[in-house]
Amino acid sequence: MSRRIVVITAGLSRPSSTRLLADRLADAVGAEVSARGESVEVEVIELRELAQDLATTMTAGGMPTGRVKRARDLVTSADGLIAVTPVFTASYSGLFKMFMDVLDTDAINGMPVVIAATAGTARHQLVLDHALRPLFTYLRAVVVPTGVFAATEDFGGGEGGGGLAGRVARAASELAALVVSESGSVAGFAASAEELVAPRRRRSGNGVETDVTDFETLLGELGQ
Amino acid sequence: MQLGLFSVGDVTMDPTTGRTPTEGERIEAMTRIALKAEEVGLDVFATGEHHNPPFVPSAPTTHLAFIAAQTERLILSTATTLITTTDPVRIAEDYAFLQHLAKGRVDLMMGRGNTGPVYPWFGKDIRQGIPLAVENYHLLRRLWREEVVDWEGKFRTPLHGFTSTPRPLDDTPPFVWHGSIRSTEIAEQAAYYGDGFFHNNIFWNIEHTAQMVNLYRRRFEHYGHGSADQAIVGLGGQAFMAATEAEAKRTFRPYFDNAPVYGHGPSMEQFTQATPLTVGTPEMVIERTLGFADAVGDYQRQLFLMDHAGLPIEMVLEQVEMLGTEVVPVLRKEFEARRPAHVPSDPPTHGSLVAQGPESTFHLVAPARAAAATS
């Protein structure tokens, strides 16, 4: 069964070091998933290309543009995410947050995620754990233990470059393990299959949920 | 097919002159728009309900009674009546009173349509929005349909041996629509009682509107009120018209660009493409509106938003005139031509409900429950 990894990258320039890190992570995850005997497809969402669509969605009462809709579908149906942002003013970039804000709160329930960030200096590295990790925890994603932070010096050779390669490999391995194991339980071995599936139930927010609660139940809950 | 207007009642600066009407001027403008609607042959005028600036319509029954006194055939409605924060006893009495004054030319649209802070102003909790809409409306149905009510619920003080007065005109409560943009529970509620479902439509793409309407239609059939295509559907729409598309766009653009809801955001072109907003000739409005029926099926009520975003009253009156003389007659004819015979043309009116008689399912508090019991 082929797995689909979606990369969300919020770099603004071209070429961008954020995209560079995203690609290294994607390649490493691809290799790790393949090493486990599964094939993998990678799709990249360049948030820069969505900048105007995100602003339009925000200012049109939340009605998504076609491109925002497609991005939401991609993310919600992925088997794993790689999320990479530059550090701006002590946190993820505003563009990155705008994208997270247009996702449904049930869009990435139980989704395995690698978080990563780039910055000019290593002094920003805690951004992973004080900004990105809580954001994805709020969205009920499963963030792998290793976050990948790359300062400018890490893109060179020597100690910095070597350290980054190691962190990329470890994070990729952690994500691949979760992505490959993402196939649910064996039926009949759990108390209720529904209970197990429910926490992973995702929705893009693009369509209307058609499995409504029966009105008699709604009335009954109020004792009417 | 009923065609008419719905107003939000926003007090907005005219961006071309920098002038903001006073509240009094805006209220008077809304009245003139309603009277114009009757004059040019529209069927319905509906007013919003808001309790915060920049909106004026906080007292719809007062306003509708004033309009009723000056009109003869216009149906007066709301868009919406806040079923969440208004005491259902007040709604029952206010609208029954209005029914008597207006000789039955009244229906109403329930909605939750509140911004967060409005709930605590009326002692309610926004997190309880759906349960409030469910319980309050059920009580409202009982108040209108049972002479003496004994009732206990979660959100209001109990009632013992209570009779709301006056009783509905001819013992026939007004027809009710339920308005909802995204909440499937409200579509479900409308379907359960066999009431109408109204989708505001104007800020959403037609595919989304169609999904909501189709959900209501499917559940309407499920609850035994008729086939899905016979369900009572209403839609909103918005348009700005001129003799040519270029002229319409030139005139409307500053209003669009500065509108409180979508101004400074999407371009007018993006917005007209994504939503039902049409800025162009009356022919374009006709074509677009007929297209709604392709998406949601043959429906019974179409309301247009025409007085918003700071448009001056004279311009709005011209728009209403154009709607009444150039657009509505064609729409009426075309909608009738495409409608299959078994699909109702109009939503229920006071006259049609009285004619159905006191034994009709409309007079039951919970018609779906009764249908389930007999099947």
PDB file of N, CA, C and O in Angstrom, chain A residues 52-53 55-66 69 72 104 205-224, chain B residues 131 134-135 138 151-155 184-185 188-189 192-193 203-205 208 211-212 215 218-219 222-223 261-262 264-266 270-271 274-275 369:
ATOM      1  N   GLN A  52      -2.066  34.712  -1.124  1.00  0.00           N
ATOM      2  CA  GLN A  52      -3.249  35.532  -1.402  1.00  0.00           C
ATOM      3  C   GLN A  52      -4.535  34.761  -1.127  1.00  0.00           C
ATOM      4  O   GLN A  52      -5.516  35.323  -0.631  1.00  0.00           O
ATOM      5  N   ASP A  53      -4.525  33.474  -1.445  1.00  0.00           N
ATOM      6  CA  ASP A  53      -5.719  32.657  -1.193  1.00  0.00           C
ATOM      7  C   ASP A  53      -6.019  32.561   0.292  1.00  0.00           C
ATOM      8  O   ASP A  53      -7.185  32.540   0.702  1.00  0.00           O
ATOM      9  N   ALA A  55      -5.272  34.842   2.579  1.00  0.00           N
ATOM     10  CA  ALA A  55      -5.808  36.139   3.006  1.00  0.00           C
ATOM     11  C   ALA A  55      -7.264  36.283   2.558  1.00  0.00           C
ATOM     12  O   ALA A  55      -8.126  36.758   3.298  1.00  0.00           O
ATOM     13  N   THR A  56      -7.546  35.831   1.336  1.00  0.00           N
ATOM     14  CA  THR A  56      -8.915  35.920   0.818  1.00  0.00           C
ATOM     15  C   THR A  56      -9.862  35.059   1.659  1.00  0.00           C
ATOM     16  O   THR A  56     -10.958  35.488   2.026  1.00  0.00           O
ATOM     17  N   THR A  57      -9.415  33.855   1.969  1.00  0.00           N
ATOM     18  CA  THR A  57     -10.244  32.947   2.781  1.00  0.00           C
ATOM     19  C   THR A  57     -10.553  33.569   4.137  1.00  0.00           C
ATOM     20  O   THR A  57     -11.689  33.541   4.615  1.00  0.00           O
ATOM     21  N   MET A  58      -9.512  34.162   4.735  1.00  0.00           N
ATOM     22  CA  MET A  58      -9.682  34.774   6.058  1.00  0.00           C
ATOM     23  C   MET A  58     -10.680  35.932   6.032  1.00  0.00           C
ATOM     24  O   MET A  58     -11.425  36.132   6.978  1.00  0.00           O
ATOM     25  N   THR A  59     -10.650  36.696   4.946  1.00  0.00           N
ATOM     26  CA  THR A  59     -11.478  37.904   4.914  1.00  0.00           C
ATOM     27  C   THR A  59     -12.826  37.669   4.237  1.00  0.00           C
ATOM     28  O   THR A  59     -13.624  38.575   4.112  1.00  0.00           O
ATOM     29  N   ALA A  60     -13.080  36.445   3.802  1.00  0.00           N
ATOM     30  CA  ALA A  60     -14.368  36.157   3.169  1.00  0.00           C
ATOM     31  C   ALA A  60     -15.209  35.269   4.078  1.00  0.00           C
ATOM     32  O   ALA A  60     -15.890  34.362   3.615  1.00  0.00           O
ATOM     33  N   GLY A  61     -15.121  35.520   5.359  1.00  0.00           N
ATOM     34  CA  GLY A  61     -15.950  34.776   6.303  1.00  0.00           C
ATOM     35  C   GLY A  61     -15.605  33.302   6.391  1.00  0.00           C
ATOM     36  O   GLY A  61     -16.409  32.494   6.820  1.00  0.00           O
ATOM     37  N   GLY A  62     -14.384  32.945   5.976  1.00  0.00           N
ATOM     38  CA  GLY A  62     -13.973  31.547   6.091  1.00  0.00           C
ATOM     39  C   GLY A  62     -14.320  30.694   4.889  1.00  0.00           C
ATOM     40  O   GLY A  62     -14.075  29.496   4.898  1.00  0.00           O
ATOM     41  N   MET A  63     -14.898  31.299   3.850  1.00  0.00           N
ATOM     42  CA  MET A  63     -15.194  30.508   2.656  1.00  0.00           C
ATOM     43  C   MET A  63     -13.888  30.260   1.905  1.00  0.00           C
ATOM     44  O   MET A  63     -13.242  31.195   1.451  1.00  0.00           O
ATOM     45  N   PRO A  64     -13.451  29.003   1.778  1.00  0.00           N
ATOM     46  CA  PRO A  64     -12.141  28.737   1.196  1.00  0.00           C
ATOM     47  C   PRO A  64     -12.122  28.966  -0.307  1.00  0.00           C
ATOM     48  O   PRO A  64     -13.110  28.709  -0.991  1.00  0.00           O
ATOM     49  N   THR A  65     -11.004  29.440  -0.819  1.00  0.00           N
ATOM     50  CA  THR A  65     -10.834  29.504  -2.273  1.00  0.00           C
ATOM     51  C   THR A  65     -10.588  28.077  -2.772  1.00  0.00           C
ATOM     52  O   THR A  65     -10.316  27.174  -1.978  1.00  0.00           O
ATOM     53  N   GLY A  66     -10.636  27.889  -4.076  1.00  0.00           N
ATOM     54  CA  GLY A  66     -10.424  26.566  -4.643  1.00  0.00           C
ATOM     55  C   GLY A  66      -9.068  25.992  -4.261  1.00  0.00           C
ATOM     56  O   GLY A  66      -8.942  24.812  -3.945  1.00  0.00           O
ATOM     57  N   LYS A  69      -9.042  24.913  -0.665  1.00  0.00           N
ATOM     58  CA  LYS A  69      -9.794  23.654  -0.572  1.00  0.00           C
ATOM     59  C   LYS A  69      -8.917  22.467  -0.941  1.00  0.00           C
ATOM     60  O   LYS A  69      -8.903  21.453  -0.247  1.00  0.00           O
ATOM     61  N   ARG A  72      -6.416  21.745   1.709  1.00  0.00           N
ATOM     62  CA  ARG A  72      -7.026  21.103   2.883  1.00  0.00           C
ATOM     63  C   ARG A  72      -7.282  19.616   2.628  1.00  0.00           C
ATOM     64  O   ARG A  72      -7.071  18.781   3.500  1.00  0.00           O
ATOM     65  N   ASP A 104      -9.418  22.542   9.362  1.00  0.00           N
ATOM     66  CA  ASP A 104     -10.464  22.158  10.303  1.00  0.00           C
ATOM     67  C   ASP A 104      -9.780  21.647  11.576  1.00  0.00           C
ATOM     68  O   ASP A 104      -8.695  21.069  11.516  1.00  0.00           O
ATOM     69  N   GLY A 205     -13.210  19.803   6.381  1.00  0.00           N
ATOM     70  CA  GLY A 205     -14.027  21.003   6.519  1.00  0.00           C
ATOM     71  C   GLY A 205     -14.542  21.494   5.172  1.00  0.00           C
ATOM     72  O   GLY A 205     -15.244  22.495   5.094  1.00  0.00           O
ATOM     73  N   ASN A 206     -14.199  20.805   4.098  1.00  0.00           N
ATOM     74  CA  ASN A 206     -14.623  21.263   2.767  1.00  0.00           C
ATOM     75  C   ASN A 206     -16.078  20.923   2.456  1.00  0.00           C
ATOM     76  O   ASN A 206     -16.746  21.639   1.741  1.00  0.00           O
ATOM     77  N   GLY A 207     -16.553  19.823   2.995  1.00  0.00           N
ATOM     78  CA  GLY A 207     -17.926  19.427   2.669  1.00  0.00           C
ATOM     79  C   GLY A 207     -18.808  19.443   3.907  1.00  0.00           C
ATOM     80  O   GLY A 207     -18.336  19.664   5.013  1.00  0.00           O
ATOM     81  N   VAL A 208     -20.099  19.253   3.704  1.00  0.00           N
ATOM     82  CA  VAL A 208     -21.034  19.182   4.824  1.00  0.00           C
ATOM     83  C   VAL A 208     -21.077  17.736   5.314  1.00  0.00           C
ATOM     84  O   VAL A 208     -21.217  16.814   4.522  1.00  0.00           O
ATOM     85  N   GLU A 209     -20.928  17.541   6.614  1.00  0.00           N
ATOM     86  CA  GLU A 209     -21.024  16.198   7.196  1.00  0.00           C
ATOM     87  C   GLU A 209     -22.458  15.719   7.072  1.00  0.00           C
ATOM     88  O   GLU A 209     -23.382  16.393   7.525  1.00  0.00           O
ATOM     89  N   THR A 210     -22.660  14.571   6.468  1.00  0.00           N
ATOM     90  CA  THR A 210     -24.045  14.165   6.220  1.00  0.00           C
ATOM     91  C   THR A 210     -24.556  13.123   7.213  1.00  0.00           C
ATOM     92  O   THR A 210     -25.720  12.778   7.185  1.00  0.00           O
ATOM     93  N   ASP A 211     -23.686  12.639   8.089  1.00  0.00           N
ATOM     94  CA  ASP A 211     -24.192  11.691   9.089  1.00  0.00           C
ATOM     95  C   ASP A 211     -24.664  12.469  10.325  1.00  0.00           C
ATOM     96  O   ASP A 211     -23.949  12.665  11.279  1.00  0.00           O
ATOM     97  N   VAL A 212     -25.925  12.942  10.245  1.00  0.00           N
ATOM     98  CA  VAL A 212     -26.460  13.823  11.280  1.00  0.00           C
ATOM     99  C   VAL A 212     -26.986  13.022  12.468  1.00  0.00           C
ATOM    100  O   VAL A 212     -27.354  11.863  12.330  1.00  0.00           O
ATOM    101  N   THR A 213     -27.009  13.681  13.623  1.00  0.00           N
ATOM    102  CA  THR A 213     -27.641  13.086  14.796  1.00  0.00           C
ATOM    103  C   THR A 213     -29.148  13.182  14.616  1.00  0.00           C
ATOM    104  O   THR A 213     -29.669  14.244  14.291  1.00  0.00           O
ATOM    105  N   ASP A 214     -29.820  12.074  14.838  1.00  0.00           N
ATOM    106  CA  ASP A 214     -31.271  12.054  14.697  1.00  0.00           C
ATOM    107  C   ASP A 214     -31.892  13.102  15.628  1.00  0.00           C
ATOM    108  O   ASP A 214     -31.490  13.236  16.777  1.00  0.00           O
ATOM    109  N   PHE A 215     -32.880  13.842  15.109  1.00  0.00           N
ATOM    110  CA  PHE A 215     -33.442  14.949  15.889  1.00  0.00           C
ATOM    111  C   PHE A 215     -34.128  14.477  17.161  1.00  0.00           C
ATOM    112  O   PHE A 215     -34.108  15.161  18.190  1.00  0.00           O
ATOM    113  N   GLU A 216     -34.733  13.292  17.084  1.00  0.00           N
ATOM    114  CA  GLU A 216     -35.384  12.734  18.271  1.00  0.00           C
ATOM    115  C   GLU A 216     -34.361  12.608  19.411  1.00  0.00           C
ATOM    116  O   GLU A 216     -34.672  12.848  20.571  1.00  0.00           O
ATOM    117  N   THR A 217     -33.127  12.271  19.059  1.00  0.00           N
ATOM    118  CA  THR A 217     -32.049  12.166  20.046  1.00  0.00           C
ATOM    119  C   THR A 217     -31.712  13.543  20.613  1.00  0.00           C
ATOM    120  O   THR A 217     -31.542  13.702  21.831  1.00  0.00           O
ATOM    121  N   LEU A 218     -31.624  14.551  19.739  1.00  0.00           N
ATOM    122  CA  LEU A 218     -31.326  15.913  20.204  1.00  0.00           C
ATOM    123  C   LEU A 218     -32.405  16.387  21.188  1.00  0.00           C
ATOM    124  O   LEU A 218     -32.103  16.979  22.228  1.00  0.00           O
ATOM    125  N   LEU A 219     -33.650  16.132  20.833  1.00  0.00           N
ATOM    126  CA  LEU A 219     -34.760  16.525  21.714  1.00  0.00           C
ATOM    127  C   LEU A 219     -34.711  15.732  23.020  1.00  0.00           C
ATOM    128  O   LEU A 219     -34.894  16.281  24.107  1.00  0.00           O
ATOM    129  N   GLY A 220     -34.446  14.439  22.876  1.00  0.00           N
ATOM    130  CA  GLY A 220     -34.416  13.539  24.034  1.00  0.00           C
ATOM    131  C   GLY A 220     -33.364  13.958  25.047  1.00  0.00           C
ATOM    132  O   GLY A 220     -33.595  13.908  26.258  1.00  0.00           O
ATOM    133  N   GLU A 221     -32.194  14.413  24.535  1.00  0.00           N
ATOM    134  CA  GLU A 221     -31.115  14.841  25.435  1.00  0.00           C
ATOM    135  C   GLU A 221     -31.553  16.019  26.292  1.00  0.00           C
ATOM    136  O   GLU A 221     -30.979  16.298  27.342  1.00  0.00           O
ATOM    137  N   LEU A 222     -32.560  16.753  25.821  1.00  0.00           N
ATOM    138  CA  LEU A 222     -33.054  17.912  26.576  1.00  0.00           C
ATOM    139  C   LEU A 222     -34.299  17.548  27.373  1.00  0.00           C
ATOM    140  O   LEU A 222     -34.947  18.415  27.955  1.00  0.00           O
ATOM    141  N   GLY A 223     -34.630  16.267  27.376  1.00  0.00           N
ATOM    142  CA  GLY A 223     -35.778  15.816  28.168  1.00  0.00           C
ATOM    143  C   GLY A 223     -37.119  16.214  27.574  1.00  0.00           C
ATOM    144  O   GLY A 223     -38.130  16.271  28.296  1.00  0.00           O
ATOM    145  N   GLN A 224     -37.163  16.523  26.264  1.00  0.00           N
ATOM    146  CA  GLN A 224     -38.434  16.929  25.653  1.00  0.00           C
ATOM    147  C   GLN A 224     -39.081  15.764  24.914  1.00  0.00           C
ATOM    148  O   GLN A 224     -38.425  14.975  24.305  1.00  0.00           O
TER     149      GLN A 224
ATOM    150  N   PRO B 131     -28.367  23.318  21.478  1.00  0.00           N
ATOM    151  CA  PRO B 131     -29.412  22.892  22.431  1.00  0.00           C
ATOM    152  C   PRO B 131     -30.443  23.996  22.709  1.00  0.00           C
ATOM    153  O   PRO B 131     -31.636  23.701  22.832  1.00  0.00           O
ATOM    154  N   VAL B 134     -32.825  24.066  19.864  1.00  0.00           N
ATOM    155  CA  VAL B 134     -33.690  22.877  19.866  1.00  0.00           C
ATOM    156  C   VAL B 134     -34.786  23.007  20.926  1.00  0.00           C
ATOM    157  O   VAL B 134     -35.977  22.854  20.635  1.00  0.00           O
ATOM    158  N   GLU B 135     -34.366  23.314  22.155  1.00  0.00           N
ATOM    159  CA  GLU B 135     -35.355  23.373  23.241  1.00  0.00           C
ATOM    160  C   GLU B 135     -36.322  24.549  23.071  1.00  0.00           C
ATOM    161  O   GLU B 135     -37.543  24.407  23.193  1.00  0.00           O
ATOM    162  N   HIS B 138     -38.891  24.005  20.338  1.00  0.00           N
ATOM    163  CA  HIS B 138     -39.897  22.999  20.691  1.00  0.00           C
ATOM    164  C   HIS B 138     -40.940  23.608  21.637  1.00  0.00           C
ATOM    165  O   HIS B 138     -42.141  23.386  21.488  1.00  0.00           O
ATOM    166  N   TRP B 151     -44.722  22.907  31.351  1.00  0.00           N
ATOM    167  CA  TRP B 151     -43.450  22.645  30.687  1.00  0.00           C
ATOM    168  C   TRP B 151     -42.280  22.846  31.649  1.00  0.00           C
ATOM    169  O   TRP B 151     -42.266  23.761  32.468  1.00  0.00           O
ATOM    170  N   GLU B 152     -41.280  21.938  31.521  1.00  0.00           N
ATOM    171  CA  GLU B 152     -40.016  22.140  32.219  1.00  0.00           C
ATOM    172  C   GLU B 152     -38.885  21.809  31.279  1.00  0.00           C
ATOM    173  O   GLU B 152     -38.948  20.828  30.546  1.00  0.00           O
ATOM    174  N   GLY B 153     -37.866  22.647  31.295  1.00  0.00           N
ATOM    175  CA  GLY B 153     -36.723  22.408  30.405  1.00  0.00           C
ATOM    176  C   GLY B 153     -35.440  22.823  31.088  1.00  0.00           C
ATOM    177  O   GLY B 153     -35.407  23.068  32.297  1.00  0.00           O
ATOM    178  N   LYS B 154     -34.388  22.880  30.281  1.00  0.00           N
ATOM    179  CA  LYS B 154     -33.050  23.148  30.821  1.00  0.00           C
ATOM    180  C   LYS B 154     -32.757  24.636  30.931  1.00  0.00           C
ATOM    181  O   LYS B 154     -31.986  25.069  31.774  1.00  0.00           O
ATOM    182  N   PHE B 155     -33.323  25.425  30.018  1.00  0.00           N
ATOM    183  CA  PHE B 155     -32.826  26.790  29.849  1.00  0.00           C
ATOM    184  C   PHE B 155     -33.752  27.901  30.337  1.00  0.00           C
ATOM    185  O   PHE B 155     -33.389  29.051  30.324  1.00  0.00           O
ATOM    186  N   THR B 184     -25.631  21.346  10.572  1.00  0.00           N
ATOM    187  CA  THR B 184     -26.498  20.295  10.037  1.00  0.00           C
ATOM    188  C   THR B 184     -27.657  20.010  10.998  1.00  0.00           C
ATOM    189  O   THR B 184     -28.716  19.575  10.572  1.00  0.00           O
ATOM    190  N   GLU B 185     -27.451  20.286  12.294  1.00  0.00           N
ATOM    191  CA  GLU B 185     -28.531  20.047  13.268  1.00  0.00           C
ATOM    192  C   GLU B 185     -29.761  20.899  12.942  1.00  0.00           C
ATOM    193  O   GLU B 185     -30.890  20.484  13.221  1.00  0.00           O
ATOM    194  N   GLU B 188     -31.614  19.448  10.102  1.00  0.00           N
ATOM    195  CA  GLU B 188     -32.301  18.291  10.685  1.00  0.00           C
ATOM    196  C   GLU B 188     -33.562  18.733  11.433  1.00  0.00           C
ATOM    197  O   GLU B 188     -34.623  18.111  11.334  1.00  0.00           O
ATOM    198  N   GLN B 189     -33.453  19.836  12.169  1.00  0.00           N
ATOM    199  CA  GLN B 189     -34.590  20.374  12.918  1.00  0.00           C
ATOM    200  C   GLN B 189     -35.725  20.763  11.965  1.00  0.00           C
ATOM    201  O   GLN B 189     -36.883  20.405  12.188  1.00  0.00           O
ATOM    202  N   TYR B 192     -37.366  17.649  10.639  1.00  0.00           N
ATOM    203  CA  TYR B 192     -38.132  16.913  11.650  1.00  0.00           C
ATOM    204  C   TYR B 192     -39.563  17.455  11.758  1.00  0.00           C
ATOM    205  O   TYR B 192     -40.526  16.706  11.794  1.00  0.00           O
ATOM    206  N   TYR B 193     -39.685  18.788  11.803  1.00  0.00           N
ATOM    207  CA  TYR B 193     -41.011  19.396  11.974  1.00  0.00           C
ATOM    208  C   TYR B 193     -41.739  19.598  10.648  1.00  0.00           C
ATOM    209  O   TYR B 193     -42.903  19.988  10.643  1.00  0.00           O
ATOM    210  N   PHE B 203     -22.803  34.330   1.156  1.00  0.00           N
ATOM    211  CA  PHE B 203     -21.349  34.342   1.378  1.00  0.00           C
ATOM    212  C   PHE B 203     -20.724  32.997   1.034  1.00  0.00           C
ATOM    213  O   PHE B 203     -19.584  32.741   1.360  1.00  0.00           O
ATOM    214  N   TRP B 204     -21.487  32.105   0.420  1.00  0.00           N
ATOM    215  CA  TRP B 204     -21.011  30.738   0.236  1.00  0.00           C
ATOM    216  C   TRP B 204     -21.092  30.329  -1.214  1.00  0.00           C
ATOM    217  O   TRP B 204     -21.869  30.870  -1.983  1.00  0.00           O
ATOM    218  N   ASN B 205     -20.299  29.338  -1.566  1.00  0.00           N
ATOM    219  CA  ASN B 205     -20.409  28.833  -2.921  1.00  0.00           C
ATOM    220  C   ASN B 205     -21.658  27.962  -3.012  1.00  0.00           C
ATOM    221  O   ASN B 205     -22.091  27.368  -2.032  1.00  0.00           O
ATOM    222  N   HIS B 208     -21.738  24.360  -1.648  1.00  0.00           N
ATOM    223  CA  HIS B 208     -21.946  24.205  -0.205  1.00  0.00           C
ATOM    224  C   HIS B 208     -23.434  24.327   0.129  1.00  0.00           C
ATOM    225  O   HIS B 208     -23.991  23.514   0.872  1.00  0.00           O
ATOM    226  N   GLN B 211     -25.289  21.255  -0.724  1.00  0.00           N
ATOM    227  CA  GLN B 211     -25.089  20.141   0.219  1.00  0.00           C
ATOM    228  C   GLN B 211     -26.003  20.280   1.428  1.00  0.00           C
ATOM    229  O   GLN B 211     -26.589  19.306   1.906  1.00  0.00           O
ATOM    230  N   MET B 212     -26.122  21.513   1.943  1.00  0.00           N
ATOM    231  CA  MET B 212     -26.993  21.742   3.106  1.00  0.00           C
ATOM    232  C   MET B 212     -28.453  21.495   2.743  1.00  0.00           C
ATOM    233  O   MET B 212     -29.199  20.853   3.488  1.00  0.00           O
ATOM    234  N   LEU B 215     -29.210  17.807   2.261  1.00  0.00           N
ATOM    235  CA  LEU B 215     -29.321  17.119   3.553  1.00  0.00           C
ATOM    236  C   LEU B 215     -30.725  17.315   4.128  1.00  0.00           C
ATOM    237  O   LEU B 215     -31.384  16.357   4.551  1.00  0.00           O
ATOM    238  N   ARG B 218     -33.354  15.311   2.122  1.00  0.00           N
ATOM    239  CA  ARG B 218     -33.285  13.874   2.404  1.00  0.00           C
ATOM    240  C   ARG B 218     -33.959  13.567   3.743  1.00  0.00           C
ATOM    241  O   ARG B 218     -34.711  12.608   3.883  1.00  0.00           O
ATOM    242  N   ARG B 219     -33.700  14.414   4.746  1.00  0.00           N
ATOM    243  CA  ARG B 219     -34.267  14.171   6.077  1.00  0.00           C
ATOM    244  C   ARG B 219     -35.758  14.513   6.128  1.00  0.00           C
ATOM    245  O   ARG B 219     -36.512  13.902   6.871  1.00  0.00           O
ATOM    246  N   HIS B 222     -37.257  11.471   4.987  1.00  0.00           N
ATOM    247  CA  HIS B 222     -37.080  10.472   6.053  1.00  0.00           C
ATOM    248  C   HIS B 222     -38.160  10.619   7.128  1.00  0.00           C
ATOM    249  O   HIS B 222     -38.681   9.628   7.636  1.00  0.00           O
ATOM    250  N   TYR B 223     -38.511  11.840   7.467  1.00  0.00           N
ATOM    251  CA  TYR B 223     -39.487  12.076   8.535  1.00  0.00           C
ATOM    252  C   TYR B 223     -40.940  12.025   8.042  1.00  0.00           C
ATOM    253  O   TYR B 223     -41.863  12.343   8.787  1.00  0.00           O
ATOM    254  N   VAL B 261     -18.520  43.358   5.702  1.00  0.00           N
ATOM    255  CA  VAL B 261     -18.340  41.909   5.787  1.00  0.00           C
ATOM    256  C   VAL B 261     -17.180  41.399   4.936  1.00  0.00           C
ATOM    257  O   VAL B 261     -16.345  40.649   5.393  1.00  0.00           O
ATOM    258  N   TYR B 262     -17.116  41.824   3.664  1.00  0.00           N
ATOM    259  CA  TYR B 262     -16.070  41.280   2.799  1.00  0.00           C
ATOM    260  C   TYR B 262     -15.128  42.336   2.250  1.00  0.00           C
ATOM    261  O   TYR B 262     -14.219  42.029   1.500  1.00  0.00           O
ATOM    262  N   HIS B 264     -12.136  45.025   1.735  1.00  0.00           N
ATOM    263  CA  HIS B 264     -10.705  44.964   2.011  1.00  0.00           C
ATOM    264  C   HIS B 264     -10.186  43.532   1.980  1.00  0.00           C
ATOM    265  O   HIS B 264      -9.103  43.248   2.476  1.00  0.00           O
ATOM    266  N   GLY B 265     -10.976  42.634   1.425  1.00  0.00           N
ATOM    267  CA  GLY B 265     -10.560  41.236   1.351  1.00  0.00           C
ATOM    268  C   GLY B 265     -10.505  40.776  -0.084  1.00  0.00           C
ATOM    269  O   GLY B 265      -9.714  41.305  -0.873  1.00  0.00           O
ATOM    270  N   PRO B 266     -11.349  39.813  -0.441  1.00  0.00           N
ATOM    271  CA  PRO B 266     -11.353  39.313  -1.823  1.00  0.00           C
ATOM    272  C   PRO B 266     -11.748  40.418  -2.800  1.00  0.00           C
ATOM    273  O   PRO B 266     -12.468  41.348  -2.431  1.00  0.00           O
ATOM    274  N   GLN B 270     -13.304  38.023  -7.661  1.00  0.00           N
ATOM    275  CA  GLN B 270     -13.172  36.747  -6.947  1.00  0.00           C
ATOM    276  C   GLN B 270     -14.478  36.388  -6.256  1.00  0.00           C
ATOM    277  O   GLN B 270     -14.933  35.243  -6.282  1.00  0.00           O
ATOM    278  N   PHE B 271     -15.075  37.390  -5.624  1.00  0.00           N
ATOM    279  CA  PHE B 271     -16.268  37.144  -4.815  1.00  0.00           C
ATOM    280  C   PHE B 271     -17.472  36.792  -5.693  1.00  0.00           C
ATOM    281  O   PHE B 271     -18.260  35.914  -5.346  1.00  0.00           O
ATOM    282  N   ALA B 274     -17.012  33.197  -6.734  1.00  0.00           N
ATOM    283  CA  ALA B 274     -17.125  32.163  -5.696  1.00  0.00           C
ATOM    284  C   ALA B 274     -18.510  32.101  -5.053  1.00  0.00           C
ATOM    285  O   ALA B 274     -18.894  31.068  -4.522  1.00  0.00           O
ATOM    286  N   THR B 275     -19.255  33.204  -5.066  1.00  0.00           N
ATOM    287  CA  THR B 275     -20.546  33.256  -4.373  1.00  0.00           C
ATOM    288  C   THR B 275     -21.632  33.681  -5.356  1.00  0.00           C
ATOM    289  O   THR B 275     -21.339  34.035  -6.489  1.00  0.00           O
ATOM    290  N   ARG B 369     -42.816  12.781  14.997  1.00  0.00           N
ATOM    291  CA  ARG B 369     -43.034  11.788  16.053  1.00  0.00           C
ATOM    292  C   ARG B 369     -44.367  11.086  15.789  1.00  0.00           C
ATOM    293  O   ARG B 369     -44.466   9.869  15.910  1.00  0.00           O
TER     294      ARG B 369
END
